[in-house]
mmCIF file of N, CA and C and ligand atoms in Angstrom:
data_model
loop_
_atom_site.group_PDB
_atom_site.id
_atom_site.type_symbol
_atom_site.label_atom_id
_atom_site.label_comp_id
_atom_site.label_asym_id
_atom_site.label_seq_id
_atom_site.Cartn_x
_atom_site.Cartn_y
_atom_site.Cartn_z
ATOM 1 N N UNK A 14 10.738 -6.116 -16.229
ATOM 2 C CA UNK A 14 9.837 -5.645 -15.182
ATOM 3 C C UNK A 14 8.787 -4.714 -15.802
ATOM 4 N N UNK A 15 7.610 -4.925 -15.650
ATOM 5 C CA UNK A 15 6.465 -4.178 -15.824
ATOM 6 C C UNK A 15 6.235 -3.222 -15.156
ATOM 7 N N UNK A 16 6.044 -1.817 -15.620
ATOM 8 C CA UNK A 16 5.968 -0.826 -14.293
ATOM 9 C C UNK A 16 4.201 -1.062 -14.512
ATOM 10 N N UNK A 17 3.357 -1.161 -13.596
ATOM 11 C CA UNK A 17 1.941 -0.150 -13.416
ATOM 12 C C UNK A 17 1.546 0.746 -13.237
ATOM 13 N N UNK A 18 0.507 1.565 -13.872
ATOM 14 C CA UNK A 18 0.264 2.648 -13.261
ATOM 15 C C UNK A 18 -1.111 3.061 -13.111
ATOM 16 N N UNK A 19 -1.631 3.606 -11.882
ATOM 17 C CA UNK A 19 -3.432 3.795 -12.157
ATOM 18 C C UNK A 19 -3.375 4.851 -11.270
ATOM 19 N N UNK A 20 -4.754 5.520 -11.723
ATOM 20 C CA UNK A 20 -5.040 6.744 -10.933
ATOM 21 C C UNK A 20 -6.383 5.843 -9.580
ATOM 22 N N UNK A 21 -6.073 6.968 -8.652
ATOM 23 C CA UNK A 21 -6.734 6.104 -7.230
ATOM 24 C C UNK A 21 -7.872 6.988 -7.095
ATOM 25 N N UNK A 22 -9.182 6.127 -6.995
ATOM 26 C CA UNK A 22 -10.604 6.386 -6.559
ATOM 27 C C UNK A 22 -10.388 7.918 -6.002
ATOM 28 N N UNK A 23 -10.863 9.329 -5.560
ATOM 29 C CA UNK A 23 -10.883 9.858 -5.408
ATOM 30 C C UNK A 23 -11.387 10.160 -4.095
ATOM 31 N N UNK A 24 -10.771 10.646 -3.213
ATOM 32 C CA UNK A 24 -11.626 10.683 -1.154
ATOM 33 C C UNK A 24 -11.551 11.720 -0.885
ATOM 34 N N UNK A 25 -12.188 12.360 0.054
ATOM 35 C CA UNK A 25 -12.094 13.353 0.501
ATOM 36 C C UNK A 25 -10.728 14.648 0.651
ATOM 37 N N UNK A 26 -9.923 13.518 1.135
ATOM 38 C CA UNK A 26 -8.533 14.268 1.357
ATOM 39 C C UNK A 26 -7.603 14.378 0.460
ATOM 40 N N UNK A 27 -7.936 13.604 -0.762
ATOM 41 C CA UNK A 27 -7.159 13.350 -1.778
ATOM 42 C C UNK A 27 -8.091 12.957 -3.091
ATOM 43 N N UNK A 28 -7.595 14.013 -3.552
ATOM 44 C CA UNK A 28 -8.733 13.539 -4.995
ATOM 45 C C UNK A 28 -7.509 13.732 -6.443
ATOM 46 N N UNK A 29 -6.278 13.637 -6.423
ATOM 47 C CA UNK A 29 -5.865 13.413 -7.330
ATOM 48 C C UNK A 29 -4.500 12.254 -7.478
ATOM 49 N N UNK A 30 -4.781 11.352 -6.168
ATOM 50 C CA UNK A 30 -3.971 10.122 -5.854
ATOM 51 C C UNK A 30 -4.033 9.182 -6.934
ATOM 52 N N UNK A 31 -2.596 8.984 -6.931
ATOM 53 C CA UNK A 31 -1.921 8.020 -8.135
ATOM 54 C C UNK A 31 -1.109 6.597 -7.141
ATOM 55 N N UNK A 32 -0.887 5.327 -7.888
ATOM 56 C CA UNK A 32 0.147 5.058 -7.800
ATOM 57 C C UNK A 32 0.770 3.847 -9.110
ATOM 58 N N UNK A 33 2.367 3.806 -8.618
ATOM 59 C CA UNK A 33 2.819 3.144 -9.427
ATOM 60 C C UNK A 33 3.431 2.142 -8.954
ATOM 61 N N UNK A 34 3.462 0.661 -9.579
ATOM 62 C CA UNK A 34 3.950 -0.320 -9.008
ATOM 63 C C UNK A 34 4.682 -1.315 -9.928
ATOM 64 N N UNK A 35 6.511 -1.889 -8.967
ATOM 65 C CA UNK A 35 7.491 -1.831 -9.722
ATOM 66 C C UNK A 35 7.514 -3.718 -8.941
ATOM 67 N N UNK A 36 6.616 -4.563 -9.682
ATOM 68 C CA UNK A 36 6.953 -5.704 -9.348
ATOM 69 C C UNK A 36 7.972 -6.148 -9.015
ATOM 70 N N UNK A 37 8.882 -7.255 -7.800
ATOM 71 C CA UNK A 37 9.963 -8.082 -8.088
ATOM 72 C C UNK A 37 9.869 -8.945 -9.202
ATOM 73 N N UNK A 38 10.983 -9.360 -10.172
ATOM 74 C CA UNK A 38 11.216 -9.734 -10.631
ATOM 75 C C UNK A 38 11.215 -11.297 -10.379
ATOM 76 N N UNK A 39 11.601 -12.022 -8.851
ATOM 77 C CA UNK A 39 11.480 -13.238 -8.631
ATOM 78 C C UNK A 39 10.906 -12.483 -7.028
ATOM 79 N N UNK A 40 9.548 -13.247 -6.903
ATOM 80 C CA UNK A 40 9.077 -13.347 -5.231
ATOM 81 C C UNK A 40 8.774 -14.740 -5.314
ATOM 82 N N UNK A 41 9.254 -15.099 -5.410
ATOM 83 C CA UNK A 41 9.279 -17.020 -5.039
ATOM 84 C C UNK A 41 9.901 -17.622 -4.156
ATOM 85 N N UNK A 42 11.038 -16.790 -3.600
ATOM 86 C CA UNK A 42 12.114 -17.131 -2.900
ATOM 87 C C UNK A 42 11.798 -15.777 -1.657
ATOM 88 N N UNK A 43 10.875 -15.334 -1.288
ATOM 89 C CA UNK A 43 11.236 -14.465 -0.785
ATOM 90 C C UNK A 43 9.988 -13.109 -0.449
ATOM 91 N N UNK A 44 10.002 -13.088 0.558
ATOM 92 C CA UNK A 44 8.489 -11.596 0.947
ATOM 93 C C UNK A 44 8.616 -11.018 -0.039
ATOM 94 N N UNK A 45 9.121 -9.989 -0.296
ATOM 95 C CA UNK A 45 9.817 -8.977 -1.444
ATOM 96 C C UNK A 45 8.494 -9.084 -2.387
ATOM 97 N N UNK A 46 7.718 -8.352 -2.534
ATOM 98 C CA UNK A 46 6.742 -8.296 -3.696
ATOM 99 C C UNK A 46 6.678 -7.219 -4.981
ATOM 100 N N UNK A 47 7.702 -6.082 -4.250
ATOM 101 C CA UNK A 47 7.541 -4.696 -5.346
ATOM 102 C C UNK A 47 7.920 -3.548 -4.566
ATOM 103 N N UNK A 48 7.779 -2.540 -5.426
ATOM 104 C CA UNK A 48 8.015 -1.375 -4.928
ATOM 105 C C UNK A 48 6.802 -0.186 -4.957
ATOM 106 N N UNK A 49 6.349 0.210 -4.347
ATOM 107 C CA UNK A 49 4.416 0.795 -4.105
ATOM 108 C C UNK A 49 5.071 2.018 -4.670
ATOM 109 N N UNK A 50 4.494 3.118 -5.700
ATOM 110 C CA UNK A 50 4.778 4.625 -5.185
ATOM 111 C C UNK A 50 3.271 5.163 -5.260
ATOM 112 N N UNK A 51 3.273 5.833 -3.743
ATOM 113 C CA UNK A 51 1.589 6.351 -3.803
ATOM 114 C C UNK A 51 2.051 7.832 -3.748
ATOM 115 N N UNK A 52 1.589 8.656 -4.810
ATOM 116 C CA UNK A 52 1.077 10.052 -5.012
ATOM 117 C C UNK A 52 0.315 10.898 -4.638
ATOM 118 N N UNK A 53 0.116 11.664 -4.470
ATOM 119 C CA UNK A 53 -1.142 12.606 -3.868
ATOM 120 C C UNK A 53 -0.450 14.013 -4.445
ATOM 121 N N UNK A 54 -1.814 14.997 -3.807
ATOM 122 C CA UNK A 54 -1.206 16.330 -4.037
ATOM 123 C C UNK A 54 -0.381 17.094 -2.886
ATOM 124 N N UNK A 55 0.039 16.403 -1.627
ATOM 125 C CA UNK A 55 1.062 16.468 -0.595
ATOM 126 C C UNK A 55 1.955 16.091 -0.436
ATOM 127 N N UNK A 56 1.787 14.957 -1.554
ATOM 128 C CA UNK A 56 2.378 13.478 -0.505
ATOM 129 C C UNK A 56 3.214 13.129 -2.250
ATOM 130 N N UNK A 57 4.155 12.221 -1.352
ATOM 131 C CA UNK A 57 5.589 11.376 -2.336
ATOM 132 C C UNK A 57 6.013 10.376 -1.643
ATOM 133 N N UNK A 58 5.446 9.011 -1.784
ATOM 134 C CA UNK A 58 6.006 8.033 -0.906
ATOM 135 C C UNK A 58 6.139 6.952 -1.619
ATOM 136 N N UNK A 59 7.517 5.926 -1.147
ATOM 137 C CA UNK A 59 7.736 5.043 -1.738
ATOM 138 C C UNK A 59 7.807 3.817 -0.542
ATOM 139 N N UNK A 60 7.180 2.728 -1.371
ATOM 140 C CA UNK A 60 7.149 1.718 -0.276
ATOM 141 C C UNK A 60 7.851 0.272 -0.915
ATOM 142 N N UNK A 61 8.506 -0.424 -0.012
ATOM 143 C CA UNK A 61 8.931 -1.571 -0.047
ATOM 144 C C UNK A 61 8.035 -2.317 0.450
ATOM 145 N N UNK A 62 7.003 -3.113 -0.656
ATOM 146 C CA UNK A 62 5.985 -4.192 0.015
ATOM 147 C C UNK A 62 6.225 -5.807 0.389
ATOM 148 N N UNK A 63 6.019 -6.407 1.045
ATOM 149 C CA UNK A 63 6.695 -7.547 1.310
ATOM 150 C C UNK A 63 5.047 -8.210 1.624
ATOM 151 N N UNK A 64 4.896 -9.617 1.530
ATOM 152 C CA UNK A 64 3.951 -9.994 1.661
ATOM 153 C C UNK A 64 3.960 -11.177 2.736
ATOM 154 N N UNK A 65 2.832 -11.463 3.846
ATOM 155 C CA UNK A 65 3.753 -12.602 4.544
ATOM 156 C C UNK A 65 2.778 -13.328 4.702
ATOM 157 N N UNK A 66 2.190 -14.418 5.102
ATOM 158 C CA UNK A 66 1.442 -15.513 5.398
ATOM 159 C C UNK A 66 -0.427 -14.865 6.677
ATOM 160 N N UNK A 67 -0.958 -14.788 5.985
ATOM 161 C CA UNK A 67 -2.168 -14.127 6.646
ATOM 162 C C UNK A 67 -2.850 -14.936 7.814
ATOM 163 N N UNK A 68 -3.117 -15.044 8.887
ATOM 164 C CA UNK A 68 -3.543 -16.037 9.746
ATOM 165 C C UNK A 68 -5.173 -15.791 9.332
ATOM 166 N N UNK A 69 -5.859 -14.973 9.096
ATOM 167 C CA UNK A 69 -6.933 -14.863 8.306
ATOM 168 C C UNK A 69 -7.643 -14.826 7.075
ATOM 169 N N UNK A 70 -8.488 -15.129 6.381
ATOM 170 C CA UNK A 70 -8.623 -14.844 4.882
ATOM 171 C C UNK A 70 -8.761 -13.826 4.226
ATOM 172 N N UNK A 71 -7.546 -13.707 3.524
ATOM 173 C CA UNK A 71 -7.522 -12.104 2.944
ATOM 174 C C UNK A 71 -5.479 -12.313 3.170
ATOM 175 N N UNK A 72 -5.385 -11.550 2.704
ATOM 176 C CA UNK A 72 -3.617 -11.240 2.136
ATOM 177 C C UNK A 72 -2.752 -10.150 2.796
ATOM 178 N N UNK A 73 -1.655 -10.553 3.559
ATOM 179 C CA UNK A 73 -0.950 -9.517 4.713
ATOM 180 C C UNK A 73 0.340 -8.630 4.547
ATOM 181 N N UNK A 74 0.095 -7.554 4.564
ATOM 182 C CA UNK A 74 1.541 -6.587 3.329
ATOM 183 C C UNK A 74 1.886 -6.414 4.412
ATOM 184 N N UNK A 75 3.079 -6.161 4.738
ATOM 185 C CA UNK A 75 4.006 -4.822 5.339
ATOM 186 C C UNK A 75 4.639 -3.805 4.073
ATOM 187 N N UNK A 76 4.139 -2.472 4.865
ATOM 188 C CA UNK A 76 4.644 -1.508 3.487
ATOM 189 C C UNK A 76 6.120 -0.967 4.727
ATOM 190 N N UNK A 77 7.049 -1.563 3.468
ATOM 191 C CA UNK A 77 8.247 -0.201 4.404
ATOM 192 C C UNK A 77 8.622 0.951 3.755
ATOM 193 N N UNK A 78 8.541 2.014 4.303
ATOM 194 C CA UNK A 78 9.106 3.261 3.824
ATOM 195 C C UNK A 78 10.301 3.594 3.390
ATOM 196 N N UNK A 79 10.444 3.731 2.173
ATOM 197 C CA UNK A 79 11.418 3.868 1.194
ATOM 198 C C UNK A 79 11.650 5.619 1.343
ATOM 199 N N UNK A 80 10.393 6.665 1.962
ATOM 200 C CA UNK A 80 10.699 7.937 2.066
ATOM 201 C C UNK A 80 10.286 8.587 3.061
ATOM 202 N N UNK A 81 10.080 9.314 3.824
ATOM 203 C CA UNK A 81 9.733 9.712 4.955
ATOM 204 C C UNK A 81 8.284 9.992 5.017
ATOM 205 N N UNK A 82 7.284 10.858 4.129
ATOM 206 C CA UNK A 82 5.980 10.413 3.720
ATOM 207 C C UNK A 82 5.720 11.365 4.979
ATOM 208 N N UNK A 83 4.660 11.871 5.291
ATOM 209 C CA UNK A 83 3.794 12.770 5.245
ATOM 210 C C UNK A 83 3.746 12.267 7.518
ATOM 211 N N UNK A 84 3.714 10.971 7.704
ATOM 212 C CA UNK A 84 3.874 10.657 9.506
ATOM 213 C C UNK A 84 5.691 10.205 9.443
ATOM 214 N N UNK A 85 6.318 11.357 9.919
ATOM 215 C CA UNK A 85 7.773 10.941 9.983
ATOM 216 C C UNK A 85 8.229 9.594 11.385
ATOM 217 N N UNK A 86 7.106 9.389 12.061
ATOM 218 C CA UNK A 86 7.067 9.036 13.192
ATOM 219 C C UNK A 86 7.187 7.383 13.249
ATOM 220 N N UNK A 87 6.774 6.901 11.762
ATOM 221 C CA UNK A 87 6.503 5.577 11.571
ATOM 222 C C UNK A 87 7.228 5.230 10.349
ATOM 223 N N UNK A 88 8.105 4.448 10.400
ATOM 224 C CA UNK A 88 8.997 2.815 9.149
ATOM 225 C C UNK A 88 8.371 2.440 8.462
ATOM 226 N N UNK A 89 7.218 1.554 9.179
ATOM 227 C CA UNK A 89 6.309 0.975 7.975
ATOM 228 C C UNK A 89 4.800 0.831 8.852
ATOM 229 N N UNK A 90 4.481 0.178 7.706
ATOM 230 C CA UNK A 90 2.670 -0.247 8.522
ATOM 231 C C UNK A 90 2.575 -1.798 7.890
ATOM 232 N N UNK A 91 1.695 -2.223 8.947
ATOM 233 C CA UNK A 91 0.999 -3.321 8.389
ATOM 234 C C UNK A 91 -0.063 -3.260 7.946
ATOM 235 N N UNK A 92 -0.485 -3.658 6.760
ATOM 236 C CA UNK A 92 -1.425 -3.775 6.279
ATOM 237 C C UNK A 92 -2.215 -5.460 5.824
ATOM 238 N N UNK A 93 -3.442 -5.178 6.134
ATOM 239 C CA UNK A 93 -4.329 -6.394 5.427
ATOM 240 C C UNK A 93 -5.479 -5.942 4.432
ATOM 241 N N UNK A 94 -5.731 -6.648 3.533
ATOM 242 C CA UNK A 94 -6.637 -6.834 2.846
ATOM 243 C C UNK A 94 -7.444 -8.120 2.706
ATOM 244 N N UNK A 95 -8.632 -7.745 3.626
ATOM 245 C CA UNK A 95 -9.330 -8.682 3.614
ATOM 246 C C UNK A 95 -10.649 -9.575 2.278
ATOM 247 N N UNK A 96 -10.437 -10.579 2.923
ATOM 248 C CA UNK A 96 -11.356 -11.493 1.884
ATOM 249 C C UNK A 96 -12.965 -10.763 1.935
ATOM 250 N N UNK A 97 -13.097 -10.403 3.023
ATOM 251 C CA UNK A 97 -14.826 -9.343 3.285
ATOM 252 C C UNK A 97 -14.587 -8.042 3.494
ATOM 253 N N UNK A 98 -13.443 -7.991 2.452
ATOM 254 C CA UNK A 98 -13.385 -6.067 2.702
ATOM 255 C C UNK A 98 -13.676 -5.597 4.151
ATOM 256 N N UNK A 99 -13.463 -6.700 4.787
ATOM 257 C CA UNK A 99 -12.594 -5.732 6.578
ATOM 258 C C UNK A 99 -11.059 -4.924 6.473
ATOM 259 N N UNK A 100 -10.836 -4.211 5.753
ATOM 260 C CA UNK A 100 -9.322 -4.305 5.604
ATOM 261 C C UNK A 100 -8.721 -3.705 6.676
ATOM 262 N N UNK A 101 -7.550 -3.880 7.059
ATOM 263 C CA UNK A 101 -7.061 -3.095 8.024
ATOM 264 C C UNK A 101 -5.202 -2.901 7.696
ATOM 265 N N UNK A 102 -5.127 -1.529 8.448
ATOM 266 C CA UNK A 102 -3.719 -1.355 8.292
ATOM 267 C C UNK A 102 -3.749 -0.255 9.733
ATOM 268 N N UNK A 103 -2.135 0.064 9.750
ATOM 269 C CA UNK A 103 -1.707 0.640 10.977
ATOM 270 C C UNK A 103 -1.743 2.434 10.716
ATOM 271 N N UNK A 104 -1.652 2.559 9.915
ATOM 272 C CA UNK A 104 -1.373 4.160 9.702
ATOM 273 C C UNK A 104 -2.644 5.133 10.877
ATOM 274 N N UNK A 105 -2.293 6.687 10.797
ATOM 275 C CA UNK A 105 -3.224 7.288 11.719
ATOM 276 C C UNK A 105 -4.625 7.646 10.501
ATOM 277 N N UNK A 106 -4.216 7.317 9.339
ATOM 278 C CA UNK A 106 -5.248 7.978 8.566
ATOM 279 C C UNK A 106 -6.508 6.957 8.968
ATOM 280 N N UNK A 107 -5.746 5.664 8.223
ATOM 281 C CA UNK A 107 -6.942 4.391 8.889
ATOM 282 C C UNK A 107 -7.358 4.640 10.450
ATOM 283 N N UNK A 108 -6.537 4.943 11.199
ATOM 284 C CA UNK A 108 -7.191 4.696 12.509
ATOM 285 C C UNK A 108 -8.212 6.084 12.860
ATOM 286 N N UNK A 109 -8.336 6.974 11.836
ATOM 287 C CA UNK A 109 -8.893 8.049 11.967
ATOM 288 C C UNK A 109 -10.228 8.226 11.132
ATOM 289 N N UNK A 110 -10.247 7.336 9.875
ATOM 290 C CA UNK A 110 -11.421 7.185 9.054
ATOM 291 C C UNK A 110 -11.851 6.145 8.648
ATOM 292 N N UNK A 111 -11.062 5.115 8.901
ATOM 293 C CA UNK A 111 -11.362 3.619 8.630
ATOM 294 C C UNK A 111 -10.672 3.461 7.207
ATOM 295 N N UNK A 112 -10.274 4.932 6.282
ATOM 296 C CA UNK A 112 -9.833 4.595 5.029
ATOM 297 C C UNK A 112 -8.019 5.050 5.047
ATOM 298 N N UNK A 113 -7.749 4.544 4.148
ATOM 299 C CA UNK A 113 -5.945 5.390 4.024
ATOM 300 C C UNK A 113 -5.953 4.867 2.534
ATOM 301 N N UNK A 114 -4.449 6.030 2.099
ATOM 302 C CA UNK A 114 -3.774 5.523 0.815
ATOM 303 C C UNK A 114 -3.186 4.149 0.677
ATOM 304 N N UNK A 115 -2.760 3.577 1.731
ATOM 305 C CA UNK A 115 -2.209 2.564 1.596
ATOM 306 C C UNK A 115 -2.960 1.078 1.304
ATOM 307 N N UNK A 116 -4.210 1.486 2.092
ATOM 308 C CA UNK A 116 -5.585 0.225 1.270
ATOM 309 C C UNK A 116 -5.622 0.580 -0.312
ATOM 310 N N UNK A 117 -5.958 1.616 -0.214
ATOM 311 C CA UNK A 117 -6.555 2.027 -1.443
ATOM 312 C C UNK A 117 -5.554 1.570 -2.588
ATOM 313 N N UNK A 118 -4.243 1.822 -2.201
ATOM 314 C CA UNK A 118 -3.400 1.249 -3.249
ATOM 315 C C UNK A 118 -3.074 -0.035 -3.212
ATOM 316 N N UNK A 119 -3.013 -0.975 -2.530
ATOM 317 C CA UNK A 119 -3.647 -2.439 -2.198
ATOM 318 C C UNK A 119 -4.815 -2.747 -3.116
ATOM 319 N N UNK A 120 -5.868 -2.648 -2.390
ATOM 320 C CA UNK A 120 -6.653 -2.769 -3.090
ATOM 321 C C UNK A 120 -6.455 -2.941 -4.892
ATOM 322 N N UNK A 121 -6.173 -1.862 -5.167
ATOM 323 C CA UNK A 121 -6.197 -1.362 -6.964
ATOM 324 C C UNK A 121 -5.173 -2.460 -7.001
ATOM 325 N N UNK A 122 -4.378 -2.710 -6.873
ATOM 326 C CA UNK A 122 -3.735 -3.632 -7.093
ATOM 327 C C UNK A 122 -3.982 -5.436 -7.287
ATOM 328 N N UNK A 123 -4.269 -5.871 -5.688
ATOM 329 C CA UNK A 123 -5.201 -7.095 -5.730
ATOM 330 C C UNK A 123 -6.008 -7.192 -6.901
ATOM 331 N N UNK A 124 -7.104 -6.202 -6.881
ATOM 332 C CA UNK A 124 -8.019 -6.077 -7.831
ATOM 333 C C UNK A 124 -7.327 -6.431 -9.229
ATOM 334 N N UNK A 125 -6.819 -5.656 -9.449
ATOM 335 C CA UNK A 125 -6.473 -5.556 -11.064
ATOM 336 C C UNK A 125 -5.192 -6.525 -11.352
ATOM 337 N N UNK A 126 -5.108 -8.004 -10.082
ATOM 338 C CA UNK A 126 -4.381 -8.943 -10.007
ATOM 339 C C UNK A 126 -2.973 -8.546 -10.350
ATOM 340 N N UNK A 127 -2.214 -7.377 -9.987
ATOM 341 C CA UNK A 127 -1.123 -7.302 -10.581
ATOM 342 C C UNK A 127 -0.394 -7.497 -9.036
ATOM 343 N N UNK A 128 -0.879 -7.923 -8.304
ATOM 344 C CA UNK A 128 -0.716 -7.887 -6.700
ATOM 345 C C UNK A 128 -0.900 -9.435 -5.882
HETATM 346 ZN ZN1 ZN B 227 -2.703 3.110 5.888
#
């Protein structure tokens, strides 16, 4: 298993966000894509990403929470990453700025095809 690791674009609320990502070993058989850890200078969260069939163009995660993370209120989110950078996910950050950690670490990922 390959671990990844990259430092994340820098935003307003977070300018020293990391994450690291712990591929499955076989996702052929199965959602199961990896294990997300997104960093910040608040924040410690680990996610169980699973990937599932997108009814739109662009690629559909569910992140589940592996730690309680910063909204104790919510399991997981759905997330998309879209083919026209519409992306969308459930968290209050997205629904509050249009951006969150959880694109952002998507994103870097897709991008740098390790995703
Ligand atoms: Zn989010």
């Amino acid at each position: 298993m390959t671990v990844y690791t990259e430092l994340l674009p820098p935003t307003k609320s977070e300018k020293h966000g990391a994450l690291k990502w712990e591929p499955a070993t076989d996702n052929a058989t199965s959602p199961f894509a990896g294990v997300l850890t997104l960093t910040g200078r608040r924040d410690h969260c680990r996610y169980r990403v699973e990937e599932h069939p997108a009814d739109e163009p662009g690629r559909a995660f569910v992140l589940w929470k592996l730690d309680a993370g910063t909204d104790r209120t919510e399991e997981r989110y759905g997330c998309f990453v879209a083919k026209n950078n519409a992306h969308l996910c459930e968290c209050r950050g997205f629904t509050a700025t249009r951006h969150c950690k959880h694109l952002a670490g998507l994103t870097e990922l897709v991008g740098a095809k390790k995703l």
